[in-house]
Tab-separated table of C-alpha atoms and ligand atoms in Angstrom:
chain	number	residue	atom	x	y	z
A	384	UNK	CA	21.823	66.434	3.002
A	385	UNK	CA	24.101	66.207	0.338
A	386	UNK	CA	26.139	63.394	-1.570
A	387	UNK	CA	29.743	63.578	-1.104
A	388	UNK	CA	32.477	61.816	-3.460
A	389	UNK	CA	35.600	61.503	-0.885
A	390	UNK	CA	38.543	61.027	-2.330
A	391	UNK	CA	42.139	59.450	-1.278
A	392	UNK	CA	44.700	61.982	-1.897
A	393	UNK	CA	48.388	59.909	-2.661
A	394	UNK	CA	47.696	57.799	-5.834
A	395	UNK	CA	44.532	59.260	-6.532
A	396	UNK	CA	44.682	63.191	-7.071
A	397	UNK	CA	48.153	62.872	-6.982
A	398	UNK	CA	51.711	60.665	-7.544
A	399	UNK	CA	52.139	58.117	-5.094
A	400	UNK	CA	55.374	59.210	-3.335
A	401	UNK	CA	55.885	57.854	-0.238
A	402	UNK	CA	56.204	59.765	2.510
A	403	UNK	CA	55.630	63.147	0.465
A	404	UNK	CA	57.667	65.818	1.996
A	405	UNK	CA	58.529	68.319	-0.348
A	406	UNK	CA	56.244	70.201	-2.925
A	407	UNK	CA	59.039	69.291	-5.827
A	408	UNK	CA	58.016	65.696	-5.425
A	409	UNK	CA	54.138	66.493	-5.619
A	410	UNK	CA	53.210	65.587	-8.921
A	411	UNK	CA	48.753	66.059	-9.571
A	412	UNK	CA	47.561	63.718	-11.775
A	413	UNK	CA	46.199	65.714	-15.216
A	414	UNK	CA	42.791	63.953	-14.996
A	415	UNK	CA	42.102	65.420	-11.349
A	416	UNK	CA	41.266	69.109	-12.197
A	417	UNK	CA	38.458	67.888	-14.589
A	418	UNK	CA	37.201	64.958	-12.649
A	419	UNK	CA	36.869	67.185	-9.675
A	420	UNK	CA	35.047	69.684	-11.576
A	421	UNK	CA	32.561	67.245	-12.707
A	422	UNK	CA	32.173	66.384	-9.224
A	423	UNK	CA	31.005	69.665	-8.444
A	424	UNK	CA	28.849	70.700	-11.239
A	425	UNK	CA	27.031	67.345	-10.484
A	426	UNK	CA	26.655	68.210	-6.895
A	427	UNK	CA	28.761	66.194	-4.999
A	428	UNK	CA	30.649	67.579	-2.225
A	429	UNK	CA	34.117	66.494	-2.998
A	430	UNK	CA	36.135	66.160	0.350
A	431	UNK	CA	39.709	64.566	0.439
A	432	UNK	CA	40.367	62.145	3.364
A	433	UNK	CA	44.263	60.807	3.515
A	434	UNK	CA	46.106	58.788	5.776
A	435	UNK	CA	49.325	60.640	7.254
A	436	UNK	CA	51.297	58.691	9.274
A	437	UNK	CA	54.072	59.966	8.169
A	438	UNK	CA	53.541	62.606	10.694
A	439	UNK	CA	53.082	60.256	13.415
A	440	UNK	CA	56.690	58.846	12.220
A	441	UNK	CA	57.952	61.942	12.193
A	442	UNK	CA	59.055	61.913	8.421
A	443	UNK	CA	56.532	64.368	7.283
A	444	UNK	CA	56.203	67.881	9.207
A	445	UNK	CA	52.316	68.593	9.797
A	446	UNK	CA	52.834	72.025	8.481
A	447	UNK	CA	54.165	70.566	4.712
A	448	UNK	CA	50.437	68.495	4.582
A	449	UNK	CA	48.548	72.328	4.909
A	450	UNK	CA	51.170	73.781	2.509
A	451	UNK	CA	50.367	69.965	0.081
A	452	UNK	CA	47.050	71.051	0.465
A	453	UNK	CA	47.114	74.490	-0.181
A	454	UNK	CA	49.063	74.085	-3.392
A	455	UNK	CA	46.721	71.246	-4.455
A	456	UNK	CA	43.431	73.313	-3.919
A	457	UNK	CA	45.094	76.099	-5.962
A	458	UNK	CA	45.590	73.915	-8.346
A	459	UNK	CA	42.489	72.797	-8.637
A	460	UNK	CA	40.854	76.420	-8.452
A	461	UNK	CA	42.766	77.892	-11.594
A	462	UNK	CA	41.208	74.878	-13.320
A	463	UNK	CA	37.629	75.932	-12.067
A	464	UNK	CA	37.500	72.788	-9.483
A	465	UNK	CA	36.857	73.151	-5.979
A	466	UNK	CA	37.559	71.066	-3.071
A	467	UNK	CA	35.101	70.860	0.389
A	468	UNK	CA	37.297	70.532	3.049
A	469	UNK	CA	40.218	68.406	3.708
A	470	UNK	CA	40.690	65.817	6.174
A	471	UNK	CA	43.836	63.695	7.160
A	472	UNK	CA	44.623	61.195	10.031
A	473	UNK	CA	48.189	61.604	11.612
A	474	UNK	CA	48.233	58.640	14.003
A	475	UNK	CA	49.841	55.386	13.659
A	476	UNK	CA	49.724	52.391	16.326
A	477	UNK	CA	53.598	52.449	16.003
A	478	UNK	CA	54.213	56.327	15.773
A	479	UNK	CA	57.457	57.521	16.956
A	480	UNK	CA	55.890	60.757	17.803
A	481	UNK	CA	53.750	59.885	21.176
A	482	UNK	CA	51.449	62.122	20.933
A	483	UNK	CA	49.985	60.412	17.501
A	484	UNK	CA	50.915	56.894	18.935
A	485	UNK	CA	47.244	55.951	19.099
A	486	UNK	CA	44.997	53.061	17.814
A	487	UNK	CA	42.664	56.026	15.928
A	488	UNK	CA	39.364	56.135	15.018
A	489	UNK	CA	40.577	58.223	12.281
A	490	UNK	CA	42.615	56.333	10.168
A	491	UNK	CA	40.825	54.425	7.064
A	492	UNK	CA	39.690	51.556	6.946
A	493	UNK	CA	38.094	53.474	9.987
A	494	UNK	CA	35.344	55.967	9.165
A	495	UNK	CA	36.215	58.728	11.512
A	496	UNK	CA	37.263	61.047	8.820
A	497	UNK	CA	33.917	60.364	6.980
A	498	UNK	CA	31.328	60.328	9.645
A	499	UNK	CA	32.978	63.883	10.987
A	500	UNK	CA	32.982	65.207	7.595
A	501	UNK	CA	29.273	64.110	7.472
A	502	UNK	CA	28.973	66.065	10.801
A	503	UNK	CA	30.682	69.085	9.844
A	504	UNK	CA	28.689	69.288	5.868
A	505	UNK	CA	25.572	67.695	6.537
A	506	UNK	CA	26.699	64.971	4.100
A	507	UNK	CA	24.280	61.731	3.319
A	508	UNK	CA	26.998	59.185	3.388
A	509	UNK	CA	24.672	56.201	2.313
A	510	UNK	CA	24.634	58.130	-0.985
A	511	UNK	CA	28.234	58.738	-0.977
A	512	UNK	CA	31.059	57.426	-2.768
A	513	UNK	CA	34.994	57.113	-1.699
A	514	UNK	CA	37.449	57.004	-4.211
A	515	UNK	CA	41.048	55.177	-3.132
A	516	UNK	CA	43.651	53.512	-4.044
A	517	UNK	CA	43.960	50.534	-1.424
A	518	UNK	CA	41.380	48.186	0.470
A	519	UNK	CA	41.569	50.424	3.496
A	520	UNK	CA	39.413	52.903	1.303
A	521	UNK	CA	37.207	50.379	0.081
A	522	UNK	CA	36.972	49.598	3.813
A	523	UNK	CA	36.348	53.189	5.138
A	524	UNK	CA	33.478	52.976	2.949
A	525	UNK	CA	31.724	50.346	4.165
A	526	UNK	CA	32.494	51.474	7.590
A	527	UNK	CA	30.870	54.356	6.476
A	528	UNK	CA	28.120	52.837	4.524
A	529	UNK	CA	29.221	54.310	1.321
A	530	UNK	CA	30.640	53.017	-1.882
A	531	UNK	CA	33.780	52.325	-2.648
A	532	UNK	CA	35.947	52.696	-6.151
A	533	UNK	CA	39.503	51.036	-6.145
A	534	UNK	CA	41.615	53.008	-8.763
A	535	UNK	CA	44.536	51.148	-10.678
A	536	UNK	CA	46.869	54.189	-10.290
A	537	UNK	CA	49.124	54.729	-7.043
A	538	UNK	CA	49.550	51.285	-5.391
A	539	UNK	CA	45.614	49.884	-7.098
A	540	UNK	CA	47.214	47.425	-9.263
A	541	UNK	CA	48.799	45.799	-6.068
A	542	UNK	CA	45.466	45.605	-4.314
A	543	UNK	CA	43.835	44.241	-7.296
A	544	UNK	CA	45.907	41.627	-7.339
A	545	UNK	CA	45.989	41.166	-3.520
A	546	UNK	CA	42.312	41.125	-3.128
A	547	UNK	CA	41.333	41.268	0.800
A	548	UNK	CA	39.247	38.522	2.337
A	549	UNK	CA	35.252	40.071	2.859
A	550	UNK	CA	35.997	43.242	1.221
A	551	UNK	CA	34.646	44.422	-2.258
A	552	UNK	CA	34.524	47.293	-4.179
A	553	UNK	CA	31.973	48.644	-5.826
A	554	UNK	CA	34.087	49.216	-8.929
A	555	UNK	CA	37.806	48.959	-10.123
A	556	UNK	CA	38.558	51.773	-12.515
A	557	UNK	CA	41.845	52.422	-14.300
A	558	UNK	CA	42.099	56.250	-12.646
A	559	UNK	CA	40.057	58.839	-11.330
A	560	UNK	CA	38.568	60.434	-14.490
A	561	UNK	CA	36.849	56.912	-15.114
A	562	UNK	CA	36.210	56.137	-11.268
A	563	UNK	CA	34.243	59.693	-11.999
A	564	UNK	CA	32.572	58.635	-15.241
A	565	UNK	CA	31.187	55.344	-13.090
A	566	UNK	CA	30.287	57.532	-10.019
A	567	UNK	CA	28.256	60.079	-12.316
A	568	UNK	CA	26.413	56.850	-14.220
A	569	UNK	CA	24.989	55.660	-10.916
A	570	UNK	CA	21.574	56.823	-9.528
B	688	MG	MG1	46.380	56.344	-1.621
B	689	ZN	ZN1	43.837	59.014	13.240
């Protein structure tokens, strides 16, 4: 079974935007091709799980978070990093679209995208790290029995400062290369 480093995908790889529509307003961090890289020479699978909602609202079309992703992981590739697989959640309690009107088991803090990414590539998730930018990632990954790295970029330096009742993370790190350099220094 492997490790897996799962990482948040607005305010982590890339610009928090809002409700990211359009690939002129996706903006990839220039930390993310190497910190991914190191993720994968070191092992890890490195799987992106992202709340969509937006979908649910219907402000983002599902078919722009494939094309996102696409142009992300190409990205990514010309820089020699690789991700697994990519997993997003499209529901919202108050979606406007019915059919993603649903109290998930997807959406983080809940672990569905994890434990089914576990399922799918035979990941070890009590070895396995998730990398976000709010609570609801640290809280996926304790769901998930993983641990959990708040970043300062995106909306991070909100949550620091808003810290949530019972929920920790493992470590606070100004952006992803460093949340990297901590994940690679554990054992
Ligand atoms: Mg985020
Ligand atoms: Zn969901």
């Amino acid at each position: 079974m492997t490790p897996a480093v799962f990482l948040d995908r607005d305010g982590t790889l890339i610009e928090e935007a809002g409700y990211l529509d359009s690939l002129d307003r996706l903006v990839i961090y220039p930390f993310s091709v190497d910190a991914v890289r190191l993720l994968n020479r070191a092992g890890f699978a490195v799987i992106v799980i992202s709340n969509q909602s937006g979908i649910g609202r219907g402000l983002v079309r599902e078919s722009f978070v494939a094309e996102a992703h696409t142009h992300l992981a190409a990205h990514l590739r010309a820089g020699g990093a690789s991700l697994d697989a990519f997993y997003y959640c499209p529901h919202h309690p108050d979606a406007t679209v019915a059919a993603y009107r649903q109290r998930c088991e997807c959406r983080k803090p809940a672990a569905g995208m994890l434990t089914r990414a576990a399922h799918e590539h035979g990941l070890d998730l009590h070895r396995s790290f998730v990398v976000g930018d709010r609570w609801d990632d640290i809280g996926a990954a304790r769901a998930a029995g993983a641990r959990g790295v708040l970043l300062r970029t995106g909306y991070g330096r909100e949550a620091e400062r808003a810290p949530r009742e019972g929920l920790a993370a493992d470590a606070i790190a100004d952006n992803l290369a460093a949340a990297v350099a901590w994940i690679l220094g554990q054992s």
